[in-house]
Coordinates of C-alpha atoms and ligand atoms in Angstrom, one line a residue:
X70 CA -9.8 -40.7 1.2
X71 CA -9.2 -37.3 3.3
X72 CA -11.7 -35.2 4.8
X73 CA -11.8 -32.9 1.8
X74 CA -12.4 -35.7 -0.4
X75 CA -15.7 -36.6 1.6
X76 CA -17.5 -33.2 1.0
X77 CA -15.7 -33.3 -3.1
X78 CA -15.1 -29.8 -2.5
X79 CA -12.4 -28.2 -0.2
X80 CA -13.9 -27.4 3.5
X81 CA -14.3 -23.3 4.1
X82 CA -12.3 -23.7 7.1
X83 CA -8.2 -25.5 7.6
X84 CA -8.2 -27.9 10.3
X85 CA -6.5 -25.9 12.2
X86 CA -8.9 -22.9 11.8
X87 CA -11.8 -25.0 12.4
X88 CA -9.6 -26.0 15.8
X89 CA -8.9 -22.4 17.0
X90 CA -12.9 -21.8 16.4
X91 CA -14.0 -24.4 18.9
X92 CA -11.2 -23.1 21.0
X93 CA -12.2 -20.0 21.3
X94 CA -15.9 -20.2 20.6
X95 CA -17.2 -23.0 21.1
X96 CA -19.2 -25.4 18.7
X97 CA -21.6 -25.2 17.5
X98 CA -20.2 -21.5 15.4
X99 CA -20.8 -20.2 12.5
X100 CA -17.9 -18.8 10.3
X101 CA -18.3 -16.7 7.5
X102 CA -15.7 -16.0 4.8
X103 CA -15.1 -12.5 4.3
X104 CA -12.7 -12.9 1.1
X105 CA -15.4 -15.5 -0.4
X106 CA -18.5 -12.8 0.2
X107 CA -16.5 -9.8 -1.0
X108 CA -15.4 -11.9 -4.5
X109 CA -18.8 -13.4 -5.2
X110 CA -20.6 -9.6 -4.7
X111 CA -18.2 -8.0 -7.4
X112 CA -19.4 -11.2 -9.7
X113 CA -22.7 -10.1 -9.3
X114 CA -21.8 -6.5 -9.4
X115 CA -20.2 -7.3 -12.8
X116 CA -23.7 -8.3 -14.3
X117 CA -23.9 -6.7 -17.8
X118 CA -26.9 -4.4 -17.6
X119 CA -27.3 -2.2 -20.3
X120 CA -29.5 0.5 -19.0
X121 CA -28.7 0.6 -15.7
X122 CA -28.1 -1.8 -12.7
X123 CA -28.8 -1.9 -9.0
X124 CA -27.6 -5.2 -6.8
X125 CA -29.5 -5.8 -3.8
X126 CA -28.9 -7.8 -0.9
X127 CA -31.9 -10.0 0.0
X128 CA -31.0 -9.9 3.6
X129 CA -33.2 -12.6 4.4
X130 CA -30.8 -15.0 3.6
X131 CA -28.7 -13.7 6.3
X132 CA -28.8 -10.8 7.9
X133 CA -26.2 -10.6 10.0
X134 CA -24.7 -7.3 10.7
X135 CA -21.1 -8.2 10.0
X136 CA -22.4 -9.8 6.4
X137 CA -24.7 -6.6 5.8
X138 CA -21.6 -4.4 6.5
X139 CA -19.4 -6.3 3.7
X140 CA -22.2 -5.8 1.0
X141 CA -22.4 -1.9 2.2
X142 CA -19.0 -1.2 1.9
X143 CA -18.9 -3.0 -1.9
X144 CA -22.0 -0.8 -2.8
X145 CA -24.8 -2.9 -2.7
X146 CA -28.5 -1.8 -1.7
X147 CA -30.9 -4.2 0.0
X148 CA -33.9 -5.8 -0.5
X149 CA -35.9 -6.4 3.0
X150 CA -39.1 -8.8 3.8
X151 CA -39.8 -7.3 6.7
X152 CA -40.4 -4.1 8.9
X153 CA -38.0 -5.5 11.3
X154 CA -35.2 -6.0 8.6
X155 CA -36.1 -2.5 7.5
X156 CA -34.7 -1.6 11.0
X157 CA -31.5 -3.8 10.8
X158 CA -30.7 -2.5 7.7
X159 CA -30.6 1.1 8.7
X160 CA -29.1 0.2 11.8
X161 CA -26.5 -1.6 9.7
X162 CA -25.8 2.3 8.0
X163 CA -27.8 1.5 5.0
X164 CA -29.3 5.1 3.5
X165 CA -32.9 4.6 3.5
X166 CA -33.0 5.4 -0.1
X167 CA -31.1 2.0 -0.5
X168 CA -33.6 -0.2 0.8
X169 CA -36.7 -1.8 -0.7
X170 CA -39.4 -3.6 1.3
X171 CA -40.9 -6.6 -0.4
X172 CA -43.0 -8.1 2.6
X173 CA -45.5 -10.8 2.9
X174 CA -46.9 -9.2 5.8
X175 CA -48.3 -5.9 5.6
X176 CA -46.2 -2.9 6.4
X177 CA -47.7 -1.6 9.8
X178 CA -45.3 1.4 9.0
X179 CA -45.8 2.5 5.5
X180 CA -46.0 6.2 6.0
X181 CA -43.1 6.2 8.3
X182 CA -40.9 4.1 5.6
X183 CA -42.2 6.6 2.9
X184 CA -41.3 9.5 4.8
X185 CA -37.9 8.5 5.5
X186 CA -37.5 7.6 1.4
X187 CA -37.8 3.8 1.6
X188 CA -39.0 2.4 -1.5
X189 CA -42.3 0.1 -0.9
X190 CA -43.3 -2.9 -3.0
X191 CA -46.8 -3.9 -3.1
X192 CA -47.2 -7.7 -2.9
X193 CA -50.8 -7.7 -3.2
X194 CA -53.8 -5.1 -4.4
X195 CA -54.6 -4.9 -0.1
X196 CA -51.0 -3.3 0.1
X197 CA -51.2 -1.3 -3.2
X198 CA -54.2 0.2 -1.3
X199 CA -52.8 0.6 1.6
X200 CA -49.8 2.6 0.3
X201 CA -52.4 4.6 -1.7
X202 CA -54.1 5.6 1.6
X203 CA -51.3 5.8 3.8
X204 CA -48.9 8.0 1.2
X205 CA -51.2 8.7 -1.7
X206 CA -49.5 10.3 -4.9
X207 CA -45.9 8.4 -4.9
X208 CA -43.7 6.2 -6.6
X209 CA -43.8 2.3 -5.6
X210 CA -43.3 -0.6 -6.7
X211 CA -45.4 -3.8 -7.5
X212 CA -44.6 -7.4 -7.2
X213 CA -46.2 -9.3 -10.3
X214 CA -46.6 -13.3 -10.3
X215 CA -46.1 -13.4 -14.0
X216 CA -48.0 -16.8 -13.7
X217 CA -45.0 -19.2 -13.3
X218 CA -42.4 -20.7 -11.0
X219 CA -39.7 -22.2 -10.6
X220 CA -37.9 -24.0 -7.4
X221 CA -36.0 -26.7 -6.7
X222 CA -38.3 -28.2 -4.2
X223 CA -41.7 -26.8 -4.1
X224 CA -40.9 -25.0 -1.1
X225 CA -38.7 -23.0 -3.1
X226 CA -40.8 -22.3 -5.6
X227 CA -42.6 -18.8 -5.3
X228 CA -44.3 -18.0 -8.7
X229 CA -46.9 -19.8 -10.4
X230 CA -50.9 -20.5 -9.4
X231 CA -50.0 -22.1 -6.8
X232 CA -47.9 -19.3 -4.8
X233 CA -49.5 -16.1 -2.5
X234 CA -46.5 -14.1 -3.2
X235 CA -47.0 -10.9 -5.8
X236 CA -50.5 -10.2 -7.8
X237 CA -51.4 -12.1 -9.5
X238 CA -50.4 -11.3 -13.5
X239 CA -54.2 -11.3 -14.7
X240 CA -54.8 -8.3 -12.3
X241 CA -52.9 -5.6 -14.1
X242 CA -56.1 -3.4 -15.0
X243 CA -56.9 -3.9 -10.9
X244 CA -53.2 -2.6 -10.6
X245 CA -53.7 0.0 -12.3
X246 CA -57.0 1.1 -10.9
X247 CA -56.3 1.4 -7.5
X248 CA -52.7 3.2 -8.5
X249 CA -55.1 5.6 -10.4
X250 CA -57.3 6.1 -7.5
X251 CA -54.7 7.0 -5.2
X252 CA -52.2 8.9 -8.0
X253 CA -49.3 6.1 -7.5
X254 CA -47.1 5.4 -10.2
X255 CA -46.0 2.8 -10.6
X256 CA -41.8 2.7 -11.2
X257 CA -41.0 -0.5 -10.9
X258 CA -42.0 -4.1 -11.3
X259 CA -41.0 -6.7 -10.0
X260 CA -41.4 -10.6 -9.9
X261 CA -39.4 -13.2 -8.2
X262 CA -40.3 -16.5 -9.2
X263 CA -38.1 -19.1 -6.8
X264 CA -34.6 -20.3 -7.1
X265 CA -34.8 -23.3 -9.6
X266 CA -31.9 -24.0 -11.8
X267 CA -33.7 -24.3 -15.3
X268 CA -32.6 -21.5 -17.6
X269 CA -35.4 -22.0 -19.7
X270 CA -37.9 -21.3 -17.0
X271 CA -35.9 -18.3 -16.1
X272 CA -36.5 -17.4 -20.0
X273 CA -40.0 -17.4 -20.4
X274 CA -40.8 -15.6 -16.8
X275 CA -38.3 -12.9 -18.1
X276 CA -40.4 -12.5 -21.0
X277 CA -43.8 -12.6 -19.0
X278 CA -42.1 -10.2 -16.9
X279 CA -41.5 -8.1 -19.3
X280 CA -45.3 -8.6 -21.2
X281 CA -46.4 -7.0 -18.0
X282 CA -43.9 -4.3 -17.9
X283 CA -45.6 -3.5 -21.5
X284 CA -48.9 -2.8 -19.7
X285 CA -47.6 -0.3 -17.1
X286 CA -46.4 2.8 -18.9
X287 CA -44.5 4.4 -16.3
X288 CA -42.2 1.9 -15.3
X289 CA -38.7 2.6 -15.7
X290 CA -37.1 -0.4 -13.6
X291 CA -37.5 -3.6 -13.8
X292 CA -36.4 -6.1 -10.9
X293 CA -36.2 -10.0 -11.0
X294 CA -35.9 -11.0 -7.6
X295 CA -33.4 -13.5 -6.3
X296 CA -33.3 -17.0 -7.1
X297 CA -30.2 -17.9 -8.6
X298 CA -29.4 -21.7 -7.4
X299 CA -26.4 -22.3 -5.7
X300 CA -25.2 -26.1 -5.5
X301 CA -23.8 -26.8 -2.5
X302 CA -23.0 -30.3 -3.3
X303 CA -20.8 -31.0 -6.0
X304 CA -22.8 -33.0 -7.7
X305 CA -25.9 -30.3 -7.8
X306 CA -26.9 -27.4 -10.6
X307 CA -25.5 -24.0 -10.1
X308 CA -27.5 -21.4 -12.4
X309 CA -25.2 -20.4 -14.8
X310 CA -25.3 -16.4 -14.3
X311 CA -23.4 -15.6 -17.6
X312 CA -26.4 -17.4 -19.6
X313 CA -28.8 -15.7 -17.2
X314 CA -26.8 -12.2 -17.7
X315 CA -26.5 -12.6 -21.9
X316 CA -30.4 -13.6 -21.8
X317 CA -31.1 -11.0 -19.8
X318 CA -29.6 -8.2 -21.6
X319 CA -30.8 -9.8 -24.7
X320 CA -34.2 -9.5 -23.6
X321 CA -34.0 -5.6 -22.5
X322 CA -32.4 -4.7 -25.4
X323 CA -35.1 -6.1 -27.6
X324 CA -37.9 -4.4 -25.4
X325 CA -36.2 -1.4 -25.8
X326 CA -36.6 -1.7 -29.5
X327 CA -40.1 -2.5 -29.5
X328 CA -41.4 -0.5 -26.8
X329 CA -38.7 2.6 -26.6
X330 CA -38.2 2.3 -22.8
X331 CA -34.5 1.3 -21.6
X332 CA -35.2 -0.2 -18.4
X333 CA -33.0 -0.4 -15.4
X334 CA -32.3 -3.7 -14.2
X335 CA -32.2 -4.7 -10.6
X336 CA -31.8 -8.1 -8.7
X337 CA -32.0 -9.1 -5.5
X338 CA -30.1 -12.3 -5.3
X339 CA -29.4 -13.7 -1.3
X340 CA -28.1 -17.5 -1.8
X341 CA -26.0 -16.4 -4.9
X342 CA -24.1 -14.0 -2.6
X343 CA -23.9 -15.5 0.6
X344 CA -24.7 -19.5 0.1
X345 CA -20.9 -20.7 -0.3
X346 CA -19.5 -18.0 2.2
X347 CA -20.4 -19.8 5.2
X348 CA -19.7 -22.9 7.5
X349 CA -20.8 -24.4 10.6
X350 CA -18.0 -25.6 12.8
X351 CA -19.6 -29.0 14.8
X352 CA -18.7 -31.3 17.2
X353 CA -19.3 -34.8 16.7
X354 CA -21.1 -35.6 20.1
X355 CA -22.3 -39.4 19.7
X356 CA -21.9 -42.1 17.4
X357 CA -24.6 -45.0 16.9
X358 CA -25.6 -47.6 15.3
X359 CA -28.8 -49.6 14.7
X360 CA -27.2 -53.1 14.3
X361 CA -26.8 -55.2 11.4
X362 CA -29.1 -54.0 8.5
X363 CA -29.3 -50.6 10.3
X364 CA -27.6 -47.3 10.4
X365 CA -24.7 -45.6 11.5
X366 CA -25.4 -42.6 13.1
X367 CA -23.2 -39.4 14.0
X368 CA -24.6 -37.2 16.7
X369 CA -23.4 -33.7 15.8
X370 CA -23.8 -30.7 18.7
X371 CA -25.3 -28.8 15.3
X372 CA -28.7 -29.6 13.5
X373 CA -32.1 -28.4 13.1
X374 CA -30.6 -25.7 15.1
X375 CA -28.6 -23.8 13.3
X376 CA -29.1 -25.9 9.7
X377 CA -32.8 -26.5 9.3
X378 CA -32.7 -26.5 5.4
X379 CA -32.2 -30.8 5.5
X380 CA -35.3 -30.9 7.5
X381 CA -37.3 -28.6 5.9
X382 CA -36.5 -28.9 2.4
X383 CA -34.3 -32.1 1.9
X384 CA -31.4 -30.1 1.1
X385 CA -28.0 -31.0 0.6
X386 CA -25.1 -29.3 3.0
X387 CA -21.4 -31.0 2.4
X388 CA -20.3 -32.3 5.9
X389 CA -16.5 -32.9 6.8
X390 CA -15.1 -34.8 9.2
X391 CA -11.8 -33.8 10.2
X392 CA -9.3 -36.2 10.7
X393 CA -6.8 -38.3 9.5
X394 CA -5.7 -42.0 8.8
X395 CA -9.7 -43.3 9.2
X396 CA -11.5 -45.8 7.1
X397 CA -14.3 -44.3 5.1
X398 CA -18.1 -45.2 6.4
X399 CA -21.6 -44.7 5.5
X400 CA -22.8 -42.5 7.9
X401 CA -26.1 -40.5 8.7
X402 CA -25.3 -37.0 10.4
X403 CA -28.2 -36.0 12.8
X404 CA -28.1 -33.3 15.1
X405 CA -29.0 -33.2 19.0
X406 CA -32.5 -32.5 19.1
X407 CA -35.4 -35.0 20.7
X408 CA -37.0 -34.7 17.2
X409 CA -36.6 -38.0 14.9
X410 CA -36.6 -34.4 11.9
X411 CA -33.3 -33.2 13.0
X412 CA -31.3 -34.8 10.3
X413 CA -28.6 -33.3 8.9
X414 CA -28.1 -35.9 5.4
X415 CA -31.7 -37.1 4.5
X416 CA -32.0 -38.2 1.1
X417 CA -32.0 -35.3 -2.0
X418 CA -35.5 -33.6 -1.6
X419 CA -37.1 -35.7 0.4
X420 CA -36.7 -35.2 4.9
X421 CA -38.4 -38.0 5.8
X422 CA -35.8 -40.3 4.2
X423 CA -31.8 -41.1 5.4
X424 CA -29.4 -40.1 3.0
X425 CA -26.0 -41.8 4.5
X426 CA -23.1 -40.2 3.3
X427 CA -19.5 -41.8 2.4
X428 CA -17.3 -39.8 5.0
X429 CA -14.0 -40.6 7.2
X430 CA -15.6 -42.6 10.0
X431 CA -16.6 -40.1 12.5
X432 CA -15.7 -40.2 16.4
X433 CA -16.7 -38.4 19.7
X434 CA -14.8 -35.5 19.7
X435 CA -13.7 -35.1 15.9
X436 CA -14.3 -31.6 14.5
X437 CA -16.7 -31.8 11.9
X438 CA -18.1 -28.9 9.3
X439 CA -21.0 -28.3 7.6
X440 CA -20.4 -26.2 4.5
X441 CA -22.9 -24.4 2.4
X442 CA -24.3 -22.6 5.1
X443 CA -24.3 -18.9 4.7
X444 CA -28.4 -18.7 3.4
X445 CA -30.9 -19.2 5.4
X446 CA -28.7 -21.1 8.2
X447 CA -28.5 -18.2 10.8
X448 CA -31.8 -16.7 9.2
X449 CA -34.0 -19.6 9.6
X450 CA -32.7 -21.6 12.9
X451 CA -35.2 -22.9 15.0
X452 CA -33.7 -20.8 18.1
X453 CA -33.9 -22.4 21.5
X454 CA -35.4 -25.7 20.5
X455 CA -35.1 -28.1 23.3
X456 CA -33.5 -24.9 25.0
X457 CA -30.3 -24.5 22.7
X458 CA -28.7 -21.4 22.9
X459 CA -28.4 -19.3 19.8
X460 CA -25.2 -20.1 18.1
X461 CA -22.5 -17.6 17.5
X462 CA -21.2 -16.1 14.5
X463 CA -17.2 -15.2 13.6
X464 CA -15.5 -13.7 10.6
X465 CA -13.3 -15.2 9.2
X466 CA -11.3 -12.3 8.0
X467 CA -8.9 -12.9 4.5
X468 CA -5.4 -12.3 6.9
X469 CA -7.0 -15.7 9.1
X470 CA -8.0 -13.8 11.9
X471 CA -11.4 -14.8 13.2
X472 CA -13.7 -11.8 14.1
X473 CA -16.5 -12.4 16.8
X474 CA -19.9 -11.1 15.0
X475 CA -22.4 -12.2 17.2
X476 CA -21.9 -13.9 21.1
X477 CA -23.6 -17.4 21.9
X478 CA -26.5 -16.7 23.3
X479 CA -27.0 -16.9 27.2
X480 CA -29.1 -18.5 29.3
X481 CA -30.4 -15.0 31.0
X482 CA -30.8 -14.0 27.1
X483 CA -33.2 -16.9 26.6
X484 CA -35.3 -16.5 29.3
X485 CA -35.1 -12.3 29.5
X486 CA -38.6 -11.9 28.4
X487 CA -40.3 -14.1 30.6
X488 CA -42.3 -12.6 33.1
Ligands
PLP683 C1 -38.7 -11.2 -3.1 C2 -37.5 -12.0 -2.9 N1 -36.3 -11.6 -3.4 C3 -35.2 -12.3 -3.3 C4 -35.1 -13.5 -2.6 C5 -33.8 -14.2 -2.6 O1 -33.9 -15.5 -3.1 P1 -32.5 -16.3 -3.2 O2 -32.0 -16.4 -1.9 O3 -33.0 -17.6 -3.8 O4 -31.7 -15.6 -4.2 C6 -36.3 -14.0 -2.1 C7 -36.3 -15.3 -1.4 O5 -37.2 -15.8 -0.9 C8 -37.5 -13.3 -2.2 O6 -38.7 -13.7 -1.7

């Protein structure tokens, strides 16, 4: 058994890359393959459309200016879920035009954004009304729930009764009254219903989607969110985007028929582009065991930190040790938190369980790298916990250079705005 054997699928990172990163970095650093990001956003840029097609970024996944800067370069436009990543994206040279803001939380800057061509999407009638009074007359957009969801854990699942995201799909005439009141039009709808894998989920919300789309004359563009499943472990689903991109097409060819309106298509996936593109380069700190009957346990200097998704979610990252001439062991990976959470292999779906994994028997000292972990590693770390600095991030750039991104963070950093 070698090291790539233990993850089933080749690590990001050589050995000896994963060596020079420590060495000149530190662990714990993430890496992020530029040749990896660049090929999976022309896949995605490929998607057959027929009336029109706009890719967005959903930054949230990772919005690192070195990643945002790839995307820019290849054309892509961005989908934000916040003021703040309204900010970054700009400040990453996005043209304002290119930038939607789907956001949970209210804008507090919704004239400003309008004023400098943002394009707003309402996730609930209190935003449609806000836009109406802030900017009345314009073009937005509104996010529908179209009444289901789909996720791979319920965490990821963001359409449905039981998700606050988008209005609800019973509300059009609501919709459409206060868009009346305030002379919006609405342009585009949109729905984003979670990133399961089941392509027959994905059918039926693209046909609710598109039941709604009926109901608003004046849309022109339709947008289906994000959502498309990546498996990170060999064994998991991947969506398959070719069946998503035929059924698609399929679909707004037929409404075109029967309603006469050829709608442009946009999606906004983030794990699709930028899952598979990233690494965390560890250090295995500690090894225990619980004795007979028990566990082994490998203390990585990486966890909860910088990959909270196990903890949160359940979810699978493949983990390498890298070495040589070991005898394979069950091991469970846990980072260096004081939190009995901060595990890095609990069982499929389910945190509060140990999932061991059969890997080259780890030692102190061995490099080890958690794959999968370009979404919503970076973007969702639980910063400073038990006073960890931030971890940095490097390119890896396709001629093997590595690329500093973003510094550790320091200790001044961490404390800067205590007063
Ligand atoms: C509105 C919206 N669009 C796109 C995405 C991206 O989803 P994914 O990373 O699963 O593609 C999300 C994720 O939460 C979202 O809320």
């Amino acid at each position: 058994m070698t090291s790539s054997q233990a993850g089933g699928r080749a690590p990001l990172l050589s050995a000896e890359k994963a060596a020079e990163v420590r060495e000149r970095f530190g662990t714990p650093c993430y890496v992020y393959d530029r040749a990896t990001l660049e090929a999976t956003a022309r896949r995605a840029l490929a998607f057959p459309a027929p009336y029109g097609f706009t890719l967005r970024y959903a930054m949230k996944a990772n919005p690192s200016r070195g990643i945002l800067a790839v995307f820019r370069a290849l054309g892509l436009h961005v989908d934000a879920s916040s003021d703040w990543e309204v900010e970054r994206a700009l400040r990453a040279g996005f043209a304002p035009e290119q930038i939607l803001l789907t956001s949970q939380m209210p804008s507090r800057r919704v004239a400003e954004h309008v004023g400098r061509g943002i394009f707003l999407n309402a996730c609930s009638l209190h935003q449609l009304e806000a836009f109406g009074r802030a900017t009345p007359g314009r073009a937005v957009a509104v996010r529908m729930n179209p009444g289901l969801g789909s996720g791979s854990t319920k965490r990821t699942n963001t359409g449905g009764p039981s998700a606050s995201f988008g209005i609800w799909h019973d509300y059009a005439a609501e919709v459409k009254k206060v868009a009346a009141r305030y002379g919006l039009t609405i342009g585009t709808l949109h729905t984003h219903i979670g990133s399961g894998t089941d392509p027959e989920v994905w059918k039926r919300a693209m046909r609710m989607t598109l039941d709604l789309v009926a109901q608003f004359p004046d849309v022109a563009a339709v947008n289906l969110g994000g959502g498309f499943k990546v498996g990170r472990m060999p064994e998991e689903p991947s969506v398959d985007m070719d069946e998503v991109a035929a059924h698609v097409r399929g679909e707004l060819e037929a409404f075109s028929q029967r309603d006469g309106r050829a709608l442009r298509l946009e999606i906004e996936p983030g794990t699709y582009l930028v899952a598979q593109a990233g690494a965390v380069v560890a250090t295995c700190v500690d090894v225990v065991d619980t004795g007979r009957g028990g566990y082994l346990f490998a203390k990585l200097d990486t966890g909860m930190t910088e990959v909270t998704r196990p903890s949160l979610y359940g979810a699978q990252h493949p983990i390498d040790v890298l070495a040589t001439g070991r005898e394979p062991a069950e091991v469970v990976f846990v980072g260096p938190c004081c939190e009995s959470g901060d595990i890095l292999t609990p069982a499929p779906g389910d945190p509060e369980a140990l999932g061991p994994r059969w890997v080259l028997r780890p030692r102190v000292g061995d490099l080890v790298i958690v794959g999968g972990a370009g979404a919503y590693c970076a973007a969702m770390s639980t910063i400073n916990y038990n006073s960890y600095p931030q971890a940095p991030e490097v390119m890896l750039e396709p001629d093997g250079a590595l690329r500093l991104l973003r510094k550790r963070q320091s200790l001044e950093q961490m404390l800067a705005n205590e007063v």
